[in-house]
CSV table of C-alpha atoms and ligand atoms in Angstrom, one decimal:
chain,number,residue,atom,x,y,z
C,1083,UNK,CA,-70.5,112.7,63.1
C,1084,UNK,CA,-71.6,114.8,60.2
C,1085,UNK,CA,-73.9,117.1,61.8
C,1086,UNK,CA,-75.7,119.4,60.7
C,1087,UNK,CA,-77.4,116.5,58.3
C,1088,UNK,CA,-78.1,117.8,55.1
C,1089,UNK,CA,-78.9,114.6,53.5
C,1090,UNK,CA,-82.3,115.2,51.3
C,1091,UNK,CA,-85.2,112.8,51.4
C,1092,UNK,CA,-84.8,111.3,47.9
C,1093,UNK,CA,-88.3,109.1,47.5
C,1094,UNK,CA,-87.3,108.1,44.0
C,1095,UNK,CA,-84.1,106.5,45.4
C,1096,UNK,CA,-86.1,104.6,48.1
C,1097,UNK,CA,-88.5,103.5,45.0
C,1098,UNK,CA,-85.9,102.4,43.4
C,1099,UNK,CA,-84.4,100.8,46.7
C,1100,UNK,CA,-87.5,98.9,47.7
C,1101,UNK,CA,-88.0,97.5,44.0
C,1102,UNK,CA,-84.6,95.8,44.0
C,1103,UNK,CA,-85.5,94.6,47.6
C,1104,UNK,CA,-88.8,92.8,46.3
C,1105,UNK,CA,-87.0,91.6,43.7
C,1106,UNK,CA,-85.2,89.6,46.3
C,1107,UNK,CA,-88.2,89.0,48.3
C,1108,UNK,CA,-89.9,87.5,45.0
C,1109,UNK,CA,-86.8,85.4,44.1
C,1110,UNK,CA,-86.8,83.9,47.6
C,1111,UNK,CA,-90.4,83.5,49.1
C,1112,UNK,CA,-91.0,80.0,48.1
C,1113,UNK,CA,-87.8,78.7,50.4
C,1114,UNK,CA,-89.0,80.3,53.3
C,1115,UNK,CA,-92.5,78.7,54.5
C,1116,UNK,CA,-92.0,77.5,57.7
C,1117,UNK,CA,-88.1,77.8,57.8
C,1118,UNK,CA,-86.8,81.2,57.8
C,1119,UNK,CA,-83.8,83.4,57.6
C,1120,UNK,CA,-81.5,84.6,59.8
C,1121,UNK,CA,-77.9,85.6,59.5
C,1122,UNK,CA,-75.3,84.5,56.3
C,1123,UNK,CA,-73.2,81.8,57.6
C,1124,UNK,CA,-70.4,82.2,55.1
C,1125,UNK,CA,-70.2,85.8,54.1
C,1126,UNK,CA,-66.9,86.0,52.2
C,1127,UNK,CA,-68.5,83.5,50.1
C,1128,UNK,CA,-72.2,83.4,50.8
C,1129,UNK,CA,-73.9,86.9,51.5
C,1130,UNK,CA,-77.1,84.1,51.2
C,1131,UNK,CA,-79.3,82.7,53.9
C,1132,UNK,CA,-80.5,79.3,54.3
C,1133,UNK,CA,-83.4,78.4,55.8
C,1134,UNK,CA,-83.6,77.5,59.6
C,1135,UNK,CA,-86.4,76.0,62.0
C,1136,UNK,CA,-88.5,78.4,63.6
C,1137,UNK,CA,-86.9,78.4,67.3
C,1138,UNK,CA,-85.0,82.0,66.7
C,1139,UNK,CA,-85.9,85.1,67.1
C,1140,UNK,CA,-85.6,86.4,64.1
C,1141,UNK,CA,-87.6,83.9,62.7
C,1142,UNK,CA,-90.7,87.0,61.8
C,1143,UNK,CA,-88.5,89.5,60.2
C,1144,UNK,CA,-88.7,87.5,57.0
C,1145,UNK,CA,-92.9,87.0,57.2
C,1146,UNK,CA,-92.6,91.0,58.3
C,1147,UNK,CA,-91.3,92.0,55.0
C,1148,UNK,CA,-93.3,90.2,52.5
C,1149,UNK,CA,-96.2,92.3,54.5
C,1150,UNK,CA,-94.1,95.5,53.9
C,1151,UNK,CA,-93.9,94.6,50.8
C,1152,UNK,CA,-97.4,94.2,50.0
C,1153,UNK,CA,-98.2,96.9,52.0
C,1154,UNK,CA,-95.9,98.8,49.5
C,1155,UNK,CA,-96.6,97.6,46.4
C,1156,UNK,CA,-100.8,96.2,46.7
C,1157,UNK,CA,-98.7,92.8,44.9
C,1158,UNK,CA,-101.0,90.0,46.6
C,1159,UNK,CA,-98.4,87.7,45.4
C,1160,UNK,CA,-96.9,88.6,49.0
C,1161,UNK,CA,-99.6,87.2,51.2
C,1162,UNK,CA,-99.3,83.9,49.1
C,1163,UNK,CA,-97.6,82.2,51.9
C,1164,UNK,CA,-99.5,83.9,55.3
C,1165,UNK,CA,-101.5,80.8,55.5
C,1166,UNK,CA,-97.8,79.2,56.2
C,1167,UNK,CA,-96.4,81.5,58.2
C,1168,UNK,CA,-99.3,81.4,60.5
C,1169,UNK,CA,-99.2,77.6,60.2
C,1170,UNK,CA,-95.7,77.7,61.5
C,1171,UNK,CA,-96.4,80.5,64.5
C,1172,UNK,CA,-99.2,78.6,65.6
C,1173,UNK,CA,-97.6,75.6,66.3
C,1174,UNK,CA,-94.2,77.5,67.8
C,1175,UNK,CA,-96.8,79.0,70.0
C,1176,UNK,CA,-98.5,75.2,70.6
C,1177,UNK,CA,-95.7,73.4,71.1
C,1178,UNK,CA,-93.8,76.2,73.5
C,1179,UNK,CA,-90.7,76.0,71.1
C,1180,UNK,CA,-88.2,78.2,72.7
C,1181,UNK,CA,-90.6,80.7,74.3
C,1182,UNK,CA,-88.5,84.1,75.6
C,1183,UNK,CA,-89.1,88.2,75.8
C,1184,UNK,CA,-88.9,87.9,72.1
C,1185,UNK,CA,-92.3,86.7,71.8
C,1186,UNK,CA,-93.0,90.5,70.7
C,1187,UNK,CA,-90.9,90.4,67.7
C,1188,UNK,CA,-92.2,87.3,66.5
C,1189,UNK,CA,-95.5,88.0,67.1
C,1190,UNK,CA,-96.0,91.4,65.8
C,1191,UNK,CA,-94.4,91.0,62.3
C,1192,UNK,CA,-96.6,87.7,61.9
C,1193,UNK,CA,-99.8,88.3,63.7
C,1194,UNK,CA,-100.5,92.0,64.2
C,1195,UNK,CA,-98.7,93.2,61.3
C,1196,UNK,CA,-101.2,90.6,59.3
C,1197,UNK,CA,-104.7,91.8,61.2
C,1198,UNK,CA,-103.5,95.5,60.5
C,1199,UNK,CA,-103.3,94.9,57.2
C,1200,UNK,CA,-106.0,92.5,56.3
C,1201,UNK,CA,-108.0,92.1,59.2
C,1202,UNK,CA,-107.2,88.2,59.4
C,1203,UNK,CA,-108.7,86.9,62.9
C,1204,UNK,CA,-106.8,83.8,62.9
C,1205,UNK,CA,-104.2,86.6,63.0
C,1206,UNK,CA,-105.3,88.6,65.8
C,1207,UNK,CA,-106.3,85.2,67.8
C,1208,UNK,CA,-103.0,84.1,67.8
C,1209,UNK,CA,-101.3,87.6,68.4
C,1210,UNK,CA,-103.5,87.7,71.5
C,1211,UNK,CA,-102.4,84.5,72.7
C,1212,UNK,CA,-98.7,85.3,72.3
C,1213,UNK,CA,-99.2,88.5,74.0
C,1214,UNK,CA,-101.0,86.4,77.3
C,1215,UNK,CA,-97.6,84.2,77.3
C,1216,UNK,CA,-95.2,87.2,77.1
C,1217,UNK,CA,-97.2,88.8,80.2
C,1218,UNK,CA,-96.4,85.6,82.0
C,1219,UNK,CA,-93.0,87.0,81.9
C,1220,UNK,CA,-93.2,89.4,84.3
C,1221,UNK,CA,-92.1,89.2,87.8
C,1222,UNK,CA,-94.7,91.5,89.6
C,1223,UNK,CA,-92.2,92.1,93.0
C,1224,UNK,CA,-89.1,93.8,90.1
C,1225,UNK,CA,-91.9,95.2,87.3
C,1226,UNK,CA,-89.6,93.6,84.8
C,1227,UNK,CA,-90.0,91.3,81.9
C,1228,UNK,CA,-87.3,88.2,82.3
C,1229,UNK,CA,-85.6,88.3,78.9
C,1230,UNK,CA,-84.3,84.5,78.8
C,1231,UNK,CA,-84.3,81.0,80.0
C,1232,UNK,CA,-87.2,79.2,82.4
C,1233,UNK,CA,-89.3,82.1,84.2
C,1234,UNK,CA,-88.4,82.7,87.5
C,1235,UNK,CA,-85.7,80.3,87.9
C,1236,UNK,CA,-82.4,82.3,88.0
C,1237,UNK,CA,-78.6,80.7,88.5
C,1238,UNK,CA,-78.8,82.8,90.5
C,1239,UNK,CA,-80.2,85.7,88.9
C,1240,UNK,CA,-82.4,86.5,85.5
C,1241,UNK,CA,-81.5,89.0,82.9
C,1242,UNK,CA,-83.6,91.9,81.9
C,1243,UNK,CA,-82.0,93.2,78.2
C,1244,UNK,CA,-82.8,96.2,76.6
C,1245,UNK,CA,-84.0,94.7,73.3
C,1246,UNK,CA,-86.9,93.4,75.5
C,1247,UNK,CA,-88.3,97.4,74.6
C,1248,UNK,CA,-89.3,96.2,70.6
C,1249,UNK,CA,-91.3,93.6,72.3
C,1250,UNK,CA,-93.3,96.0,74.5
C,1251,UNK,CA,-95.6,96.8,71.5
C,1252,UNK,CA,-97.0,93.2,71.4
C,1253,UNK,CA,-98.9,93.8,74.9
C,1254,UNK,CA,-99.7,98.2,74.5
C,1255,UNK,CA,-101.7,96.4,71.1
C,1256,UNK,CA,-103.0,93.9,73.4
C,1257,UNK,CA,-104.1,96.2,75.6
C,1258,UNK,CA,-105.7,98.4,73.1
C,1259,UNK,CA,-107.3,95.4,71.4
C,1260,UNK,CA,-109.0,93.9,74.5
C,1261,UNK,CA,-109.5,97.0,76.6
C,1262,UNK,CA,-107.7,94.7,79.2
C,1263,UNK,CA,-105.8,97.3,81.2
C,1264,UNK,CA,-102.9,94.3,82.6
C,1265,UNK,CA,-101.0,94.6,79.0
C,1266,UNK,CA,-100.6,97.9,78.8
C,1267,UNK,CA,-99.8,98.4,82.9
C,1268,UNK,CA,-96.9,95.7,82.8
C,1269,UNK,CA,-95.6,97.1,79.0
C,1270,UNK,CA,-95.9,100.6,81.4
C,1271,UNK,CA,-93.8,99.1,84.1
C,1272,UNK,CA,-91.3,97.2,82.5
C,1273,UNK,CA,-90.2,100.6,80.3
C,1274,UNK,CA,-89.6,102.7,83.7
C,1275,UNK,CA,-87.5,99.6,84.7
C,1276,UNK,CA,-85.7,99.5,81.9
C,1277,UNK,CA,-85.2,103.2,82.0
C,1278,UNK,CA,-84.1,103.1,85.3
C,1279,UNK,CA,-81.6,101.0,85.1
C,1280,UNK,CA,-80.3,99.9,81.6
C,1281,UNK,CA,-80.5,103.3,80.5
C,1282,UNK,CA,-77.4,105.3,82.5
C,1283,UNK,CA,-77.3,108.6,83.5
C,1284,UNK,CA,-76.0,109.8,80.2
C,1285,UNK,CA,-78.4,108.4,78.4
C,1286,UNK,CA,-75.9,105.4,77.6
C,1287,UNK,CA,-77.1,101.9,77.8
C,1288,UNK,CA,-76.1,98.6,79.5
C,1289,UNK,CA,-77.0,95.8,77.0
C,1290,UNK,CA,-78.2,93.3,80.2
C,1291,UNK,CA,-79.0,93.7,84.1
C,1292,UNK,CA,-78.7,91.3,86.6
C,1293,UNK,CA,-82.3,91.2,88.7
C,1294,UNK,CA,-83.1,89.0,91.7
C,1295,UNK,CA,-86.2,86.8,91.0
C,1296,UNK,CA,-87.0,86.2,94.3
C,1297,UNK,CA,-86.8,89.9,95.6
C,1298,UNK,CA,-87.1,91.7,92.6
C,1299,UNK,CA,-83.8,93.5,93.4
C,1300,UNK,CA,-81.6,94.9,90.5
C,1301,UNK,CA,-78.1,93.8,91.2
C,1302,UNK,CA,-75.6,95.3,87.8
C,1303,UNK,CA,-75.4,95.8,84.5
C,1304,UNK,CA,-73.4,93.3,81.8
C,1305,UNK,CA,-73.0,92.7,78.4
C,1306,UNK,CA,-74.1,90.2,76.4
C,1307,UNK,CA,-73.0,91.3,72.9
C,1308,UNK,CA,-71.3,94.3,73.5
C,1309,UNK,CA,-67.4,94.6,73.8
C,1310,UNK,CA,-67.5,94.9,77.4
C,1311,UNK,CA,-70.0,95.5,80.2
C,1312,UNK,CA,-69.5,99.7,80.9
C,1313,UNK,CA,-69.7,99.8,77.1
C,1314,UNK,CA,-72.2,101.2,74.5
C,1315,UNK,CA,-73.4,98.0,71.9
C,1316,UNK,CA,-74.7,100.1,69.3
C,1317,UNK,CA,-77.8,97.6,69.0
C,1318,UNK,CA,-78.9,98.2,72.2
C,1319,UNK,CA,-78.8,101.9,72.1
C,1320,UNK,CA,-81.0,101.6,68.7
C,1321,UNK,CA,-83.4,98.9,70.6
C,1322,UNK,CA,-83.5,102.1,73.1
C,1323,UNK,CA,-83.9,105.0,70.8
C,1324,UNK,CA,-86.6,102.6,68.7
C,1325,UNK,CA,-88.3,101.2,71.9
C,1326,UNK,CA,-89.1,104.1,73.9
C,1327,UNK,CA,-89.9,105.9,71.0
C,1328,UNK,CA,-93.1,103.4,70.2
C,1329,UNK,CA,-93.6,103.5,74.0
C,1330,UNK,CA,-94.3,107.1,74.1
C,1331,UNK,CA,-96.6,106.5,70.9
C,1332,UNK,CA,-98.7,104.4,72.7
C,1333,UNK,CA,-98.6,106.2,76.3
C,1334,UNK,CA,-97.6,109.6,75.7
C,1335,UNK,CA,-95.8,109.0,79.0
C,1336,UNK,CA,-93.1,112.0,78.6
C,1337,UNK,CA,-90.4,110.4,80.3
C,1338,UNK,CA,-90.2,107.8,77.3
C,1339,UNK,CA,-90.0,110.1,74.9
C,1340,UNK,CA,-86.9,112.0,76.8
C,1341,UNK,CA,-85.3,109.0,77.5
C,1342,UNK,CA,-85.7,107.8,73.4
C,1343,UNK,CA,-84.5,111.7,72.3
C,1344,UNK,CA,-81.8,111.7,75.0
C,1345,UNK,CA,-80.6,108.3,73.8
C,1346,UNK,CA,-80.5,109.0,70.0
C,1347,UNK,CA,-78.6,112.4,70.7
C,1348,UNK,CA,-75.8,109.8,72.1
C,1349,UNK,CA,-76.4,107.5,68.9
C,1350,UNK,CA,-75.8,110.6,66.8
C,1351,UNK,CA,-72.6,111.6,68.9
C,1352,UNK,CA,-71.1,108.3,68.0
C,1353,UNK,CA,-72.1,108.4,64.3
C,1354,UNK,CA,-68.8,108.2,62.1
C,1355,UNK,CA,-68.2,110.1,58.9
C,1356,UNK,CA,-70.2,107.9,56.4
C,1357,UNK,CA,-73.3,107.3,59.6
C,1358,UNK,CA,-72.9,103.9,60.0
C,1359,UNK,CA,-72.0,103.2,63.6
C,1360,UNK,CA,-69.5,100.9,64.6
C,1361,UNK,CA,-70.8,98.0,66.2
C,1362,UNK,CA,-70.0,99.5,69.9
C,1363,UNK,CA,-69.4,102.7,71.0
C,1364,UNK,CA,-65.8,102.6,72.3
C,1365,UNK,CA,-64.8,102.2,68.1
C,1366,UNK,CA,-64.4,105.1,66.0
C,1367,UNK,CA,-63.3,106.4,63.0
C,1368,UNK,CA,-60.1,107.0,64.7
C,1369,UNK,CA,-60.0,104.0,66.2
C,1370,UNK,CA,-62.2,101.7,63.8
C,1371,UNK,CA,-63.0,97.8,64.2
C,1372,UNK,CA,-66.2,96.5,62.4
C,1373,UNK,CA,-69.3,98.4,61.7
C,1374,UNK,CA,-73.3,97.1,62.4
C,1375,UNK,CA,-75.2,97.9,59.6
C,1376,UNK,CA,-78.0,96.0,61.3
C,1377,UNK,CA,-77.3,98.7,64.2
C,1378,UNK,CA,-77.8,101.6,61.6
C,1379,UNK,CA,-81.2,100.2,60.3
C,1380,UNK,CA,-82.8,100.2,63.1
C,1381,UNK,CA,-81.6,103.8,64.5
C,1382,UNK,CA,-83.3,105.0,61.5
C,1383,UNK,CA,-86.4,103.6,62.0
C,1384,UNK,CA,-86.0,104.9,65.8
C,1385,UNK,CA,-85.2,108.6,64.0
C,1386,UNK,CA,-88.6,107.5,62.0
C,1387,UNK,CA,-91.0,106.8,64.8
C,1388,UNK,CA,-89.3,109.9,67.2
C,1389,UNK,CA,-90.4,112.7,63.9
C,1390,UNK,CA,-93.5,111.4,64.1
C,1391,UNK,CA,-93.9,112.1,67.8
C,1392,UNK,CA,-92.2,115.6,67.9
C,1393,UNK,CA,-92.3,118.9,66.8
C,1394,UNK,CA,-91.8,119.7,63.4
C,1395,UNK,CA,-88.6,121.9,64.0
C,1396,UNK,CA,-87.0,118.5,66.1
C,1397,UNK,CA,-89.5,115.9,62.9
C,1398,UNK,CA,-87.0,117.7,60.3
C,1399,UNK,CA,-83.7,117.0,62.2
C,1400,UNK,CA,-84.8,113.4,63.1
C,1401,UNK,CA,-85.8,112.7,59.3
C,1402,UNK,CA,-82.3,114.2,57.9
C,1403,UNK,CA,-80.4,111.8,60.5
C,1404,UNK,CA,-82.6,108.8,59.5
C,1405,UNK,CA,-82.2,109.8,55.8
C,1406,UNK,CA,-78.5,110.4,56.0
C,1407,UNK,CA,-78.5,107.1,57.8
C,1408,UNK,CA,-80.1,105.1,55.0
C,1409,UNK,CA,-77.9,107.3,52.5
C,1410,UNK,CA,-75.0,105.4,54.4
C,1411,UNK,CA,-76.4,102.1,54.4
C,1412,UNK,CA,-77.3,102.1,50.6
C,1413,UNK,CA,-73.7,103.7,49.7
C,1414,UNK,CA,-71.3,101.4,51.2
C,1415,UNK,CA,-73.5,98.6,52.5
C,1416,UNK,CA,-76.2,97.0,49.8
C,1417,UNK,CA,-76.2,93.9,47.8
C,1418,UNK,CA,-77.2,94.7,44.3
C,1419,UNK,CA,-76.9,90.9,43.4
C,1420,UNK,CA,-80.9,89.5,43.2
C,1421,UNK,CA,-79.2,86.2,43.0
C,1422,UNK,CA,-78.0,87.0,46.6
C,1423,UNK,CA,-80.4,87.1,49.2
C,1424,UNK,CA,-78.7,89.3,51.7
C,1425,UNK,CA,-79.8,92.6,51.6
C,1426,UNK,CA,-77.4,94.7,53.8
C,1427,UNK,CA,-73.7,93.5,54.4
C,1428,UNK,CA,-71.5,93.9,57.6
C,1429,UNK,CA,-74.5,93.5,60.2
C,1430,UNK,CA,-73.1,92.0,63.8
C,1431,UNK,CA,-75.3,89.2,65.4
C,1432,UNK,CA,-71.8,88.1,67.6
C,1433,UNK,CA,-68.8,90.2,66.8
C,1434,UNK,CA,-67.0,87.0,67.6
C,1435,UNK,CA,-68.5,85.5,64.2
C,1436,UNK,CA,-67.4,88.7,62.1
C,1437,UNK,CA,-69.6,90.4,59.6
C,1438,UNK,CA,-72.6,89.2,57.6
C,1439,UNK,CA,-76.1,89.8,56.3
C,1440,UNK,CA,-78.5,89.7,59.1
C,1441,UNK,CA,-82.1,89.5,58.5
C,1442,UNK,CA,-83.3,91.7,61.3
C,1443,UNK,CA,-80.8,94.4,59.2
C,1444,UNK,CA,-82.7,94.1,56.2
C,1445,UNK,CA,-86.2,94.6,57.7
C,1446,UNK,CA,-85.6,97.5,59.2
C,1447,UNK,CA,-84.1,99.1,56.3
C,1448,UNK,CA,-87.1,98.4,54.1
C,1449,UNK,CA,-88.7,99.5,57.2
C,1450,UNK,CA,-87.2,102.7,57.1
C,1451,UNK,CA,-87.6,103.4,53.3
C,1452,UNK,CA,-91.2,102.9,53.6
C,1453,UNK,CA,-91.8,105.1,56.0
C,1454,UNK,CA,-89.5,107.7,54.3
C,1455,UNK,CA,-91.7,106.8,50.9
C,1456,UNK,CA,-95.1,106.6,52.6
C,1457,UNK,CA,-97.9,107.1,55.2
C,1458,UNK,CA,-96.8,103.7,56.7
C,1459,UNK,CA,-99.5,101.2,58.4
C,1460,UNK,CA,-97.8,100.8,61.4
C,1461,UNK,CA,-96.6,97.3,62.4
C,1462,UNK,CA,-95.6,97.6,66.3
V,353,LIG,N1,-82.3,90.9,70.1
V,353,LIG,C1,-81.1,90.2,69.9
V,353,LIG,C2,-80.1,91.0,69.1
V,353,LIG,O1,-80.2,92.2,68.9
V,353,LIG,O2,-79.0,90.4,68.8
């Protein structure tokens, strides 16, 4: 940990930052229409994505930064391929192709993100429709969102994850957009679920629960990607910081915003000397295993959204972590090469399948210079 951050908010830097990184996006648009992203398979050799079908969910982050990147820039070369994109959701959407929590994810970047910025109503349309699908989700007796797998149907119990908290913003829109109060009351419930049990008493988190579809009953916590179930996974304490954090945006509910604060004062705790967190908590400088950049990104985004909700005495702290954060990222952790279309190294999808560029990683690190660089439209 290097408290007390000193690290200064250096706009040029991110300028310079985010014009390498639509360099990339420039080099690479045309390979990714309707196939997309996601981690680098090889990344001793690689650092370079290929393009998969549109079953993942990661399969947005791409579409999410050619809209940050016109966003940035005004370049309309970046909506080129929106008629795509939306192509492509659609027909995810139609055909049910691997339909799970993540529908948020998918569907914000691609369909809100888009009506925010250009008010495209085959956009909004299918955003909506998404957001009806993700509300099916929601087992009524628990007031929990089932992360994975057939609704309902458990072997014998369903997961609720604590990534589930970045999709949240898909129904508070919803509910905002249609004045249909459902949205916003399961998004409501879901987040005081979470909180009650993913989120421990120290403001740690469990990365899964165990819930009883028939009863609604919580039974225990697991891992799914962390190293063990009573650990940290650094992920799922960023999903946390990031996800209550846009909670309390759209609620003002204060327990949210004490659960996100609480939460990124653990995340800082577990920051090692160049703020790039190992991928879970039980590594350390002292005892070290592999780092998640992808982990890092979206903690500063989290630091981001949580200055723009506070104080201005808490809003300078929160931006020196975020910016220190990025600092870190950008030091040790960048891909200079535009012929390789990785943007940040050492991300963790599996820690089983060892480091590589993750696409989730990039976004929110261009997230996070933006909104260090700008008065950001807001995606979520
Ligand atoms: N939401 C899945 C992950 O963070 O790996």
């Amino acid at each position: 940990m290097s408290e007390p951050f000193t690290c200064p908010c250096d706009v040029p830097l991110y300028r310079l930052i985010s014009l390498e990184i639509e360099e990339k996006l420039r080099r690479s648009a045309a390979a990714y229409t309707d196939r997309f992203p996601h981690v680098s398979t090889i990344p001793q050799e690689g650092l370079n994505y290929t393009p998969e079908e549109n079953n993942l969910w990661t399969n947005a982050f791409f579409p999410g930064m050619m809209l940050l990147a016109y966003d940035r820039t005004g370049d309309e070369n970046f909506l080129k391929y929106t008629g795509c994109y939306l192509d492509s959701f659609e027909n995810r959407l139609k055909k049910r192709i691997h339909i799970s929590h993540d529908l948020g994810f998918l569907y914000t970047l691609t369909g809100v993100a888009l009506y925010k910025l250009t008010g495209n109503v085959r956009a909004k349309a299918m955003a909506l429709r998404a957001a009806g699908m993700l509300a099916e989700r929601y087992n009524e007796k628990g007031r929990y969102i089932q992360a994975w797998g057939e609704f309902g149907v458990g072997n014998p119990y369903v997961k609720i994850i604590v990534d589930t908290m970045l999709n949240l913003p898909l129904l508070f829109w919803a509910g905002e957009t249609t004045g249909e109060k459902r949205y916003t009351e399961i998004a409501v419930a879901h987040a005081h679920t979470c909180a009650d049990y993913l989120v421990r008493d120290d403001y740690t988190s469990f990365h899964t629960y165990l819930m009883d579809p028939a009863t609604g009953k919580a039974v225990e916590g697991r891992t799914h990607q962390g190293f063990h179930d009573d650990s940290t996974w650094a992920r799922g304490q960023a999903w946390v910081v990031t996800g209550f954090a846009l909670a309390y945006r759209y609620t003002k509910e204060p327990r949210f915003l004490e659960v996100s604060k609480k939460a990124a004062e653990v995340f800082i705790q577990n920051l090692p000397a160049d703020n790039v967190p190992y991928w879970d908590f039980s590594f350390n400088d002292r005892v070290p295993d592999l780092r998640d950049s992808s982990a890092g990104s979206i903690f500063a985004c989290g630091m981001l959204e949580l200055a723009d909700q506070c104080e201005v005495e808490e809003t300078e702290r929160f931006r020196a972590v975020a910016c220190a954060v990025v600092r870190g990222l950008y030091d040790h952790y960048f891909l200079h090469n535009p012929d390789r279309s990785g943007i940040l190294t050492d991300g963790i999808y599996h820690r089983v399948h060892g480091p590589t560029c993750t696409v989730w990683g990039d976004y929110f690190f261009y997230e996070a210079l933006i909104r260090l660089q700008k008065d950001w439209k807001h995606f979520w």
